[in-house]
Amino acid sequence: MEALSWWHTAKDSLQRFVLPHRCLLCGGEGADSMDLCRDCAAELPRNQRCCARCALPLAEPAALCGQCQRQPPPWDAAWVPFRYAWPLDRLETRFKFGADLAAGRVLSMLWLREMPWAARPDLIVPVPLHPHRLRVRGHNQALELARPLARAMDVPLQVAWLSRERGTAAQTELGAVARRRNVRRAFAAKTSAAWPGHVVLLDDVMTTGATLGECSRVLRQAGVERIDVWALARAPITHR
């Protein structure tokens, strides 16, 4: 698997050196050193008006959504710069399920350009995959998105202190209640680790927040004082 990953990376780098940037969505000329044209970039669904606690898109300006006012999640703040809608969802699907490194690079660059540089944490922790799913997929999309963010911010990236102890069904087709049940006691935090005071939990897409909530719960038990959640995109919530 590592040899295959190395080959894909080397081939991708060679193509980047030889070929001009082409838009991954429409095939037109890329812009701003990305495989994305300006027209497609302008269509990206930004999550500009949203709840500060859970990043839920809001119809009217407000600090918190109704749910977070009634029952706040177990983290302190959320930063999710995009909504999970066309055309960003197409890039995310290609990266996550198709191992498209070029799409992953575009997503990372888009995320970096939206970065709130004032909110610098002590540590970034990507949401882990279960070892079996990691072997099947070949990469952890949250980790691959976290690497360039951590480098740009000069913040340590930790992948060994939070683990997925139990395999779970895919969350994609589950509603809010089923998602919470599905990930209950699925994660473990290393309690003997020297956890800093401010940790960012990072995932690629946030829907109900069930996975990030369960990760936050075990980090609190390990002694983390402030937990922010970062995700690239916020997906619509399904109530089932």
Coordinates of N, CA and C in Angstrom, one line a residue:
M1 N 0.8 -1.2 0.0 CA 0.0 0.0 0.0 C 0.9 1.3 0.0
E2 N 2.0 1.3 0.8 CA 2.9 2.4 0.9 C 3.5 2.6 -0.5
A3 N 4.0 1.5 -1.1 CA 4.6 1.6 -2.4 C 3.6 2.2 -3.5
L4 N 2.4 1.7 -3.4 CA 1.4 2.3 -4.3 C 1.1 3.7 -4.1
S5 N 1.1 4.1 -2.8 CA 0.8 5.5 -2.5 C 2.0 6.4 -3.0
W6 N 3.2 5.9 -2.8 CA 4.4 6.6 -3.3 C 4.4 6.8 -4.8
W7 N 4.0 5.7 -5.5 CA 3.9 5.8 -7.0 C 2.9 6.9 -7.4
H8 N 1.7 6.9 -6.8 CA 0.7 7.9 -7.1 C 1.2 9.3 -6.9
T9 N 1.9 9.5 -5.7 CA 2.4 10.8 -5.4 C 3.4 11.2 -6.4
A10 N 4.4 10.3 -6.7 CA 5.4 10.7 -7.7 C 4.8 11.0 -9.1
K11 N 3.9 10.2 -9.5 CA 3.2 10.4 -10.8 C 2.5 11.8 -10.8
D12 N 1.8 12.0 -9.7 CA 1.1 13.3 -9.6 C 2.0 14.5 -9.6
S13 N 3.2 14.4 -9.0 CA 4.1 15.4 -8.9 C 4.7 15.7 -10.3
L14 N 5.0 14.6 -11.0 CA 5.6 14.7 -12.4 C 4.6 15.4 -13.3
Q15 N 3.3 15.0 -13.2 CA 2.3 15.6 -14.1 C 2.2 17.1 -13.7
R16 N 2.3 17.5 -12.5 CA 2.2 18.8 -12.1 C 3.3 19.7 -12.6
F17 N 4.5 19.1 -12.7 CA 5.7 19.8 -13.2 C 5.6 20.0 -14.8
V18 N 5.0 19.0 -15.5 CA 5.0 19.0 -16.9 C 3.7 19.7 -17.5
L19 N 2.6 19.5 -16.8 CA 1.3 19.9 -17.4 C 0.8 21.2 -16.8
P20 N 0.1 22.0 -17.5 CA -0.5 23.2 -16.9 C -1.7 22.9 -16.0
H21 N -2.1 23.8 -15.2 CA -3.2 23.6 -14.3 C -4.5 23.5 -15.1
R22 N -5.3 22.5 -14.9 CA -6.6 22.4 -15.6 C -7.7 22.2 -14.5
C23 N -8.8 22.8 -14.8 CA -9.9 22.8 -13.8 C -10.4 21.3 -13.7
L24 N -10.5 20.8 -12.5 CA -11.0 19.5 -12.3 C -12.5 19.4 -12.5
L25 N -13.2 20.5 -12.5 CA -14.7 20.5 -12.6 C -15.1 20.6 -14.1
C26 N -14.5 21.6 -14.8 CA -15.0 21.9 -16.2 C -14.0 21.6 -17.2
G27 N -12.7 21.3 -16.8 CA -11.7 21.1 -17.8 C -11.0 22.3 -18.4
G28 N -11.5 23.5 -17.9 CA -10.9 24.8 -18.4 C -9.6 25.0 -17.8
E29 N -9.0 26.2 -18.1 CA -7.7 26.6 -17.6 C -7.8 26.9 -16.1
G30 N -6.9 26.3 -15.3 CA -6.8 26.5 -13.9 C -6.3 28.0 -13.6
A31 N -6.6 28.4 -12.4 CA -6.2 29.8 -12.0 C -5.6 29.7 -10.6
D32 N -4.8 30.7 -10.3 CA -4.3 30.9 -8.9 C -3.5 29.7 -8.4
S33 N -2.7 29.1 -9.4 CA -1.9 27.9 -9.0 C -2.7 26.7 -8.6
M34 N -4.0 26.6 -9.0 CA -4.8 25.5 -8.7 C -5.5 24.8 -9.9
D35 N -5.8 23.6 -9.7 CA -6.6 22.9 -10.8 C -8.1 23.2 -10.6
L36 N -8.4 24.5 -10.7 CA -9.7 25.0 -10.5 C -9.8 26.4 -11.2
C37 N -10.7 26.6 -12.1 CA -10.8 27.9 -12.8 C -11.5 28.9 -11.9
R38 N -11.5 30.1 -12.3 CA -12.1 31.2 -11.5 C -13.6 31.1 -11.5
D39 N -14.2 30.7 -12.6 CA -15.6 30.6 -12.6 C -16.1 29.5 -11.7
C40 N -15.5 28.3 -11.7 CA -15.9 27.3 -10.8 C -15.6 27.6 -9.3
A41 N -14.5 28.3 -9.1 CA -14.2 28.8 -7.7 C -15.2 29.7 -7.2
A42 N -15.8 30.6 -8.1 CA -16.8 31.5 -7.7 C -18.1 30.8 -7.3
E43 N -18.3 29.6 -7.8 CA -19.5 28.8 -7.5 C -19.4 28.1 -6.1
L44 N -18.3 28.1 -5.5 CA -18.1 27.3 -4.3 C -19.0 27.8 -3.2
P45 N -19.8 26.9 -2.5 CA -20.8 27.4 -1.5 C -20.2 27.7 -0.2
R46 N -19.9 28.9 0.0 CA -19.2 29.3 1.3 C -20.3 29.4 2.4
N47 N -19.8 29.0 3.6 CA -20.6 28.9 4.8 C -20.5 30.2 5.6
Q48 N -20.9 31.3 5.1 CA -20.6 32.6 5.7 C -21.5 33.0 6.8
R49 N -22.7 32.6 6.8 CA -23.7 32.9 7.9 C -24.1 31.6 8.6
C50 N -23.5 31.4 9.7 CA -23.6 30.1 10.4 C -23.5 30.3 11.9
C51 N -23.9 29.2 12.6 CA -23.8 29.2 14.0 C -22.3 29.1 14.4
A52 N -21.9 29.9 15.4 CA -20.5 29.9 15.9 C -20.2 28.7 16.6
R53 N -21.1 27.9 17.1 CA -20.8 26.7 17.9 C -20.8 25.5 17.1
C54 N -21.7 25.3 16.1 CA -21.8 24.1 15.3 C -21.7 24.3 13.8
A55 N -21.6 25.6 13.4 CA -21.4 25.9 12.0 C -22.6 25.6 11.1
L56 N -23.8 25.4 11.7 CA -25.0 25.1 10.9 C -25.3 26.4 10.1
P57 N -25.5 26.3 8.8 CA -25.9 27.4 8.0 C -27.2 28.0 8.5
L58 N -27.3 29.3 8.6 CA -28.5 30.0 9.2 C -29.1 30.9 8.1
A59 N -30.4 31.0 8.1 CA -31.1 31.9 7.2 C -31.0 33.3 7.6
E60 N -30.9 33.6 8.9 CA -30.8 34.9 9.4 C -29.6 35.0 10.3
P61 N -29.0 36.2 10.4 CA -27.8 36.4 11.2 C -28.1 36.1 12.7
A62 N -27.3 35.3 13.3 CA -27.4 35.0 14.8 C -26.1 34.4 15.3
A63 N -25.8 34.5 16.5 CA -24.6 34.0 17.1 C -24.7 32.5 17.2
L64 N -25.8 32.0 17.6 CA -26.0 30.5 17.8 C -27.3 30.1 17.2
C65 N -27.4 28.8 16.8 CA -28.6 28.2 16.3 C -29.5 27.9 17.5
G66 N -30.7 27.5 17.2 CA -31.6 27.2 18.3 C -31.2 25.9 19.1
Q67 N -30.7 24.9 18.4 CA -30.2 23.7 19.0 C -29.0 24.0 20.0
C68 N -28.1 24.8 19.6 CA -26.9 25.1 20.4 C -27.3 26.0 21.6
Q69 N -28.3 26.8 21.5 CA -28.8 27.5 22.6 C -29.5 26.6 23.6
R70 N -30.2 25.6 23.2 CA -30.9 24.7 24.1 C -29.9 23.6 24.6
Q71 N -29.1 23.1 23.8 CA -28.2 22.0 24.2 C -26.9 22.1 23.4
P72 N -25.9 22.8 24.0 CA -24.7 23.0 23.3 C -23.9 21.7 23.1
P73 N -23.2 21.6 22.0 CA -22.4 20.4 21.8 C -21.2 20.4 22.7
P74 N -20.5 19.2 22.8 CA -19.4 19.1 23.8 C -18.1 19.7 23.4
W75 N -18.1 20.5 22.3 CA -16.9 21.3 22.0 C -17.2 22.8 22.2
D76 N -16.2 23.7 22.0 CA -16.4 25.1 22.3 C -16.7 26.0 21.1
A77 N -16.2 25.7 19.9 CA -16.4 26.5 18.7 C -16.2 25.6 17.5
A78 N -16.7 26.1 16.4 CA -16.6 25.4 15.1 C -16.1 26.3 14.0
W79 N -15.3 25.9 13.1 CA -14.9 26.6 12.0 C -15.1 25.7 10.7
V80 N -16.1 26.0 9.9 CA -16.4 25.2 8.7 C -16.6 26.2 7.6
P81 N -15.6 26.4 6.7 CA -15.7 27.5 5.7 C -16.7 27.3 4.6
F82 N -17.1 26.0 4.3 CA -17.9 25.7 3.1 C -19.1 24.9 3.5
R83 N -20.1 25.0 2.6 CA -21.3 24.1 2.7 C -21.1 22.9 1.8
Y84 N -21.5 21.7 2.2 CA -21.4 20.5 1.4 C -22.4 20.5 0.3
A85 N -22.1 21.2 -0.8 CA -23.0 21.3 -2.0 C -22.2 21.5 -3.2
W86 N -22.9 21.4 -4.4 CA -22.1 21.5 -5.6 C -21.5 22.9 -5.7
P87 N -20.2 23.0 -6.2 CA -19.4 21.9 -6.8 C -18.4 21.3 -5.8
L88 N -18.4 21.8 -4.6 CA -17.4 21.3 -3.6 C -17.6 19.8 -3.3
D89 N -18.9 19.4 -3.3 CA -19.1 18.0 -3.0 C -18.6 17.0 -4.0
R90 N -18.5 17.5 -5.2 CA -17.9 16.7 -6.3 C -16.4 16.5 -6.1
L91 N -15.7 17.5 -5.7 CA -14.3 17.4 -5.4 C -14.0 16.5 -4.2
E92 N -14.9 16.7 -3.2 CA -14.7 15.9 -1.9 C -14.9 14.4 -2.2
T93 N -15.9 14.1 -3.0 CA -16.2 12.7 -3.3 C -15.0 12.1 -4.1
R94 N -14.5 12.8 -5.1 CA -13.3 12.3 -5.8 C -12.1 12.1 -4.9
F95 N -11.9 12.9 -4.0 CA -10.8 12.8 -3.1 C -11.0 11.7 -2.1
K96 N -12.2 11.7 -1.4 CA -12.4 10.7 -0.3 C -12.6 9.3 -0.8
F97 N -13.3 9.1 -1.9 CA -13.7 7.7 -2.3 C -12.9 7.3 -3.6
G98 N -12.3 8.3 -4.3 CA -11.6 7.9 -5.5 C -10.1 8.1 -5.3
A99 N -9.6 8.5 -4.1 CA -8.2 8.7 -3.9 C -7.6 9.6 -5.0
D100 N -8.3 10.7 -5.3 CA -7.9 11.6 -6.3 C -7.0 12.7 -5.6
L101 N -5.7 12.6 -5.7 CA -4.8 13.4 -5.0 C -4.9 14.9 -5.5
A102 N -5.2 15.1 -6.8 CA -5.3 16.4 -7.3 C -6.5 17.1 -6.7
A103 N -7.6 16.4 -6.5 CA -8.8 17.0 -5.9 C -8.5 17.3 -4.4
G104 N -7.7 16.4 -3.7 CA -7.4 16.7 -2.4 C -6.5 17.9 -2.2
R105 N -5.6 18.1 -3.2 CA -4.7 19.3 -3.2 C -5.6 20.6 -3.3
V106 N -6.5 20.5 -4.2 CA -7.4 21.7 -4.4 C -8.2 22.0 -3.1
L107 N -8.7 21.0 -2.5 CA -9.5 21.2 -1.3 C -8.6 21.8 -0.2
S108 N -7.4 21.3 0.0 CA -6.4 21.8 1.0 C -6.1 23.3 0.7
M109 N -5.9 23.6 -0.5 CA -5.5 25.0 -0.9 C -6.7 25.9 -0.6
L110 N -7.9 25.4 -0.9 CA -9.1 26.3 -0.7 C -9.3 26.5 0.8
W111 N -9.0 25.4 1.6 CA -9.2 25.6 3.1 C -8.1 26.5 3.6
L112 N -6.9 26.4 3.2 CA -5.8 27.3 3.6 C -6.2 28.8 3.4
R113 N -6.8 29.0 2.2 CA -7.1 30.4 1.9 C -8.2 31.0 2.7
E114 N -9.0 30.2 3.4 CA -10.0 30.6 4.3 C -9.6 30.6 5.7
M115 N -8.3 30.3 6.0 CA -7.9 30.1 7.4 C -8.0 31.4 8.2
P116 N -8.6 31.2 9.4 CA -8.6 32.3 10.4 C -7.3 32.3 11.2
W117 N -6.3 33.0 10.8 CA -5.0 32.9 11.4 C -5.0 33.2 12.9
A118 N -5.9 33.9 13.4 CA -5.9 34.3 14.8 C -6.2 33.1 15.7
A119 N -6.9 32.1 15.2 CA -7.4 31.0 16.0 C -6.3 29.9 16.0
R120 N -5.2 30.1 16.6 CA -4.1 29.1 16.5 C -4.1 28.2 17.7
P121 N -4.4 26.9 17.5 CA -4.5 25.9 18.6 C -3.1 25.4 19.0
D122 N -3.0 24.6 20.1 CA -1.8 24.0 20.5 C -1.5 22.7 19.7
L123 N -2.6 22.1 19.2 CA -2.5 20.8 18.6 C -3.6 20.5 17.7
I124 N -3.4 19.9 16.5 CA -4.4 19.5 15.6 C -4.5 17.9 15.6
V125 N -5.7 17.4 15.8 CA -5.9 16.0 15.8 C -7.0 15.6 14.8
P126 N -6.6 14.9 13.7 CA -7.6 14.5 12.7 C -8.4 13.4 13.2
V127 N -9.7 13.3 12.9 CA -10.5 12.2 13.3 C -10.0 10.9 12.6
P128 N -9.7 9.9 13.4 CA -9.1 8.7 12.9 C -10.1 7.7 12.2
L129 N -9.6 6.9 11.3 CA -10.4 5.8 10.7 C -10.1 4.6 11.5
H130 N -11.0 3.6 11.5 CA -10.7 2.3 12.0 C -9.6 1.7 11.1
P131 N -8.7 0.9 11.7 CA -7.6 0.3 10.8 C -8.1 -0.5 9.6
H132 N -9.2 -1.2 9.8 CA -9.8 -1.9 8.6 C -10.2 -1.0 7.5
R133 N -10.9 0.1 7.9 CA -11.4 1.0 6.8 C -10.2 1.7 6.2
L134 N -9.2 2.0 7.0 CA -8.0 2.7 6.5 C -7.3 1.8 5.4
R135 N -7.2 0.5 5.7 CA -6.6 -0.5 4.8 C -7.4 -0.5 3.5
V136 N -8.7 -0.5 3.6 CA -9.6 -0.6 2.4 C -9.5 0.7 1.6
R137 N -9.6 1.8 2.2 CA -9.6 3.1 1.5 C -8.2 3.5 1.1
G138 N -7.2 3.2 1.9 CA -5.8 3.5 1.5 C -5.3 4.9 2.0
H139 N -6.2 5.7 2.6 CA -5.8 7.0 3.1 C -6.9 7.5 4.1
N140 N -6.5 8.3 5.0 CA -7.5 9.0 5.9 C -7.6 10.4 5.4
Q141 N -8.8 10.7 4.8 CA -9.0 12.0 4.2 C -8.8 13.1 5.2
A142 N -9.2 12.9 6.5 CA -9.1 14.0 7.5 C -7.6 14.3 7.7
L143 N -6.8 13.2 7.8 CA -5.3 13.4 8.0 C -4.7 14.1 6.8
E144 N -5.0 13.7 5.6 CA -4.4 14.3 4.4 C -4.8 15.8 4.3
L145 N -6.0 16.2 4.7 CA -6.4 17.6 4.7 C -5.7 18.4 5.9
A146 N -5.5 17.7 7.0 CA -4.9 18.3 8.1 C -3.4 18.6 7.9
R147 N -2.7 17.8 7.2 CA -1.2 18.0 7.0 C -0.8 19.4 6.5
P148 N -1.4 19.9 5.4 CA -1.0 21.3 5.0 C -1.4 22.4 5.9
L149 N -2.6 22.2 6.6 CA -3.0 23.2 7.6 C -2.0 23.3 8.7
A150 N -1.6 22.1 9.2 CA -0.7 22.1 10.4 C 0.7 22.7 10.0
R151 N 1.1 22.4 8.7 CA 2.4 23.0 8.3 C 2.3 24.5 8.2
A152 N 1.2 24.9 7.5 CA 1.1 26.4 7.3 C 1.0 27.2 8.6
M153 N 0.3 26.6 9.6 CA 0.1 27.2 10.9 C 1.3 27.0 11.9
D154 N 2.2 26.0 11.5 CA 3.3 25.6 12.4 C 2.7 25.1 13.7
V155 N 1.7 24.2 13.6 CA 1.0 23.6 14.8 C 1.3 22.1 14.7
P156 N 1.6 21.5 15.8 CA 1.9 20.0 15.8 C 0.6 19.3 15.4
L157 N 0.8 18.2 14.7 CA -0.2 17.3 14.2 C 0.0 15.9 14.9
Q158 N -1.1 15.5 15.6 CA -1.0 14.3 16.4 C -2.0 13.2 15.9
V159 N -1.4 12.0 15.6 CA -2.3 11.0 15.0 C -2.3 9.7 15.9
A160 N -1.6 9.7 17.0 CA -1.4 8.5 17.8 C -2.2 8.6 19.1
W161 N -2.7 9.8 19.5 CA -3.4 9.9 20.8 C -4.9 9.7 20.8
L162 N -5.5 9.7 19.6 CA -6.9 9.5 19.5 C -7.0 8.3 18.5
S163 N -7.7 7.3 18.9 CA -7.9 6.1 18.1 C -9.3 5.7 17.9
R164 N -9.6 5.0 16.8 CA -10.9 4.4 16.6 C -10.9 3.0 17.0
E165 N -11.5 2.6 18.1 CA -11.4 1.3 18.7 C -12.4 0.3 18.2
R166 N -13.4 0.8 17.6 CA -14.5 -0.1 17.1 C -14.9 0.3 15.7
G167 N -15.0 -0.7 14.9 CA -15.5 -0.5 13.5 C -17.0 -0.1 13.6
T168 N -17.4 0.8 12.7 CA -18.8 1.3 12.7 C -19.3 1.2 11.3
A169 N -20.6 1.2 11.2 CA -21.2 1.3 9.9 C -21.0 2.7 9.3
A170 N -21.0 2.8 8.0 CA -20.8 4.1 7.4 C -21.9 5.1 7.8
Q171 N -21.6 6.3 8.1 CA -22.5 7.3 8.6 C -23.4 7.9 7.5
T172 N -23.0 7.7 6.3 CA -23.6 8.4 5.2 C -25.1 8.3 5.1
E173 N -25.7 7.1 5.3 CA -27.1 6.9 5.1 C -27.9 6.9 6.4
L174 N -27.2 7.3 7.5 CA -27.9 7.3 8.8 C -28.4 8.7 9.1
G175 N -29.5 8.8 9.9 CA -30.0 10.0 10.4 C -29.3 10.4 11.7
A176 N -29.7 11.5 12.3 CA -29.0 12.1 13.4 C -29.0 11.1 14.6
V177 N -30.1 10.6 15.0 CA -30.1 9.7 16.1 C -29.3 8.4 15.9
A178 N -29.4 7.8 14.7 CA -28.7 6.6 14.4 C -27.2 6.9 14.3
R179 N -26.8 8.1 13.9 CA -25.4 8.4 13.8 C -24.8 8.5 15.2
R180 N -25.5 9.1 16.2 CA -25.0 9.2 17.6 C -24.8 7.8 18.1
R181 N -25.8 6.9 17.9 CA -25.8 5.6 18.4 C -24.6 4.8 17.8
N182 N -24.4 5.0 16.5 CA -23.4 4.3 15.7 C -22.0 4.5 16.2
V183 N -21.7 5.8 16.7 CA -20.3 6.1 17.1 C -20.1 6.1 18.6
R184 N -21.1 5.7 19.3 CA -21.0 5.7 20.8 C -19.9 4.7 21.2
R185 N -19.0 5.2 22.0 CA -17.8 4.4 22.6 C -17.0 3.8 21.4
A186 N -16.9 4.5 20.3 CA -16.1 4.0 19.2 C -14.7 4.6 19.2
F187 N -14.5 5.6 20.0 CA -13.1 6.3 20.1 C -12.5 6.2 21.5
A188 N -11.2 6.3 21.5 CA -10.5 6.3 22.8 C -9.4 7.3 22.7
A189 N -9.2 8.1 23.7 CA -8.1 9.1 23.8 C -7.0 8.5 24.8
K190 N -5.8 8.8 24.5 CA -4.7 8.3 25.3 C -4.6 9.2 26.5
T191 N -5.1 8.7 27.7 CA -5.1 9.5 28.9 C -3.8 9.8 29.5
S192 N -2.7 9.0 29.1 CA -1.4 9.2 29.7 C -0.6 10.2 28.9
A193 N -1.2 10.7 27.7 CA -0.5 11.7 26.9 C -0.5 13.0 27.5
A194 N 0.4 13.9 27.1 CA 0.5 15.3 27.6 C -0.4 16.2 26.8
W195 N -1.7 16.0 26.9 CA -2.6 16.8 26.1 C -2.5 18.3 26.5
P196 N -2.4 19.2 25.5 CA -2.3 20.6 25.7 C -3.7 21.2 26.0
G197 N -3.8 22.5 26.3 CA -5.0 23.1 26.7 C -6.0 23.3 25.6
H198 N -5.5 23.5 24.4 CA -6.3 23.9 23.2 C -6.1 23.0 22.1
V199 N -7.1 22.1 21.7 CA -6.9 21.1 20.7 C -8.0 21.4 19.6
V200 N -7.6 21.2 18.4 CA -8.5 21.2 17.2 C -8.8 19.8 16.8
L201 N -10.0 19.4 16.7 CA -10.5 18.1 16.1 C -10.8 18.5 14.7
L202 N -10.2 17.7 13.7 CA -10.4 18.1 12.3 C -11.0 16.9 11.5
D203 N -12.1 17.2 10.7 CA -12.7 16.2 9.9 C -12.9 16.8 8.5
D204 N -13.2 16.0 7.5 CA -13.5 16.6 6.2 C -14.9 17.2 6.1
V205 N -15.9 16.4 6.5 CA -17.3 16.9 6.4 C -18.0 16.7 7.7
M206 N -18.8 17.7 8.1 CA -19.5 17.7 9.3 C -21.0 17.7 8.9
T207 N -21.8 16.7 9.5 CA -23.2 16.7 9.2 C -24.0 16.9 10.5
T208 N -24.2 15.9 11.3 CA -24.9 16.1 12.6 C -23.9 16.4 13.7
G209 N -22.6 16.2 13.5 CA -21.6 16.4 14.5 C -21.5 15.2 15.5
A210 N -22.1 14.1 15.1 CA -22.0 12.9 16.0 C -20.6 12.4 16.2
T211 N -19.9 12.3 15.1 CA -18.5 11.8 15.2 C -17.6 12.8 16.0
L212 N -17.7 14.0 15.7 CA -16.9 15.0 16.4 C -17.3 15.2 17.8
G213 N -18.6 15.0 18.1 CA -19.1 15.0 19.5 C -18.5 13.9 20.3
E214 N -18.5 12.7 19.8 CA -18.0 11.5 20.5 C -16.5 11.7 20.7
C215 N -15.8 12.2 19.7 CA -14.3 12.5 19.9 C -14.1 13.5 20.9
S216 N -14.9 14.6 20.9 CA -14.8 15.6 21.9 C -15.0 15.1 23.3
R217 N -16.0 14.2 23.5 CA -16.3 13.6 24.8 C -15.1 12.9 25.4
V218 N -14.4 12.1 24.6 CA -13.2 11.4 25.1 C -12.0 12.3 25.3
L219 N -11.9 13.4 24.6 CA -10.9 14.3 24.8 C -11.1 15.1 26.1
R220 N -12.3 15.4 26.4 CA -12.6 16.0 27.7 C -12.3 15.1 28.8
Q221 N -12.6 13.8 28.7 CA -12.2 12.9 29.7 C -10.7 12.8 29.9
A222 N -9.9 13.0 28.8 CA -8.5 13.0 28.9 C -7.9 14.3 29.4
G223 N -8.7 15.3 29.7 CA -8.2 16.5 30.3 C -8.1 17.7 29.4
V224 N -8.5 17.7 28.2 CA -8.4 18.8 27.3 C -9.4 19.9 27.7
E225 N -9.0 21.1 27.8 CA -9.8 22.2 28.3 C -10.6 22.9 27.2
R226 N -10.0 23.2 26.1 CA -10.7 23.8 25.0 C -10.6 23.0 23.7
I227 N -11.8 22.7 23.2 CA -11.8 21.9 21.9 C -12.6 22.7 20.9
D228 N -11.9 22.9 19.8 CA -12.5 23.5 18.6 C -12.7 22.4 17.5
V229 N -13.7 22.4 16.8 CA -13.8 21.5 15.7 C -13.7 22.2 14.3
W230 N -12.9 21.7 13.5 CA -12.8 22.2 12.1 C -13.2 21.1 11.1
A231 N -13.9 21.6 10.1 CA -14.2 20.7 9.0 C -14.2 21.5 7.7
L232 N -14.0 20.9 6.6 CA -14.0 21.6 5.4 C -15.4 22.1 5.0
A233 N -16.4 21.2 5.2 CA -17.7 21.5 4.7 C -18.8 21.0 5.7
R234 N -19.9 21.8 5.7 CA -21.0 21.4 6.6 C -22.1 20.9 5.7
A235 N -22.5 19.7 5.9 CA -23.6 19.0 5.1 C -24.9 19.2 5.8
P236 N -26.0 19.1 5.0 CA -27.4 19.3 5.5 C -27.6 18.2 6.5
I237 N -28.4 18.5 7.6 CA -28.8 17.5 8.6 C -30.0 16.8 8.2
T238 N -30.0 15.5 8.3 CA -31.2 14.7 8.1 C -31.8 14.2 9.4
H239 N -33.1 14.4 9.7 CA -33.7 14.0 10.9 C -34.4 12.7 10.8
R240 N -33.8 11.6 11.1 CA -34.4 10.3 11.1 C -34.1 9.6 12.3

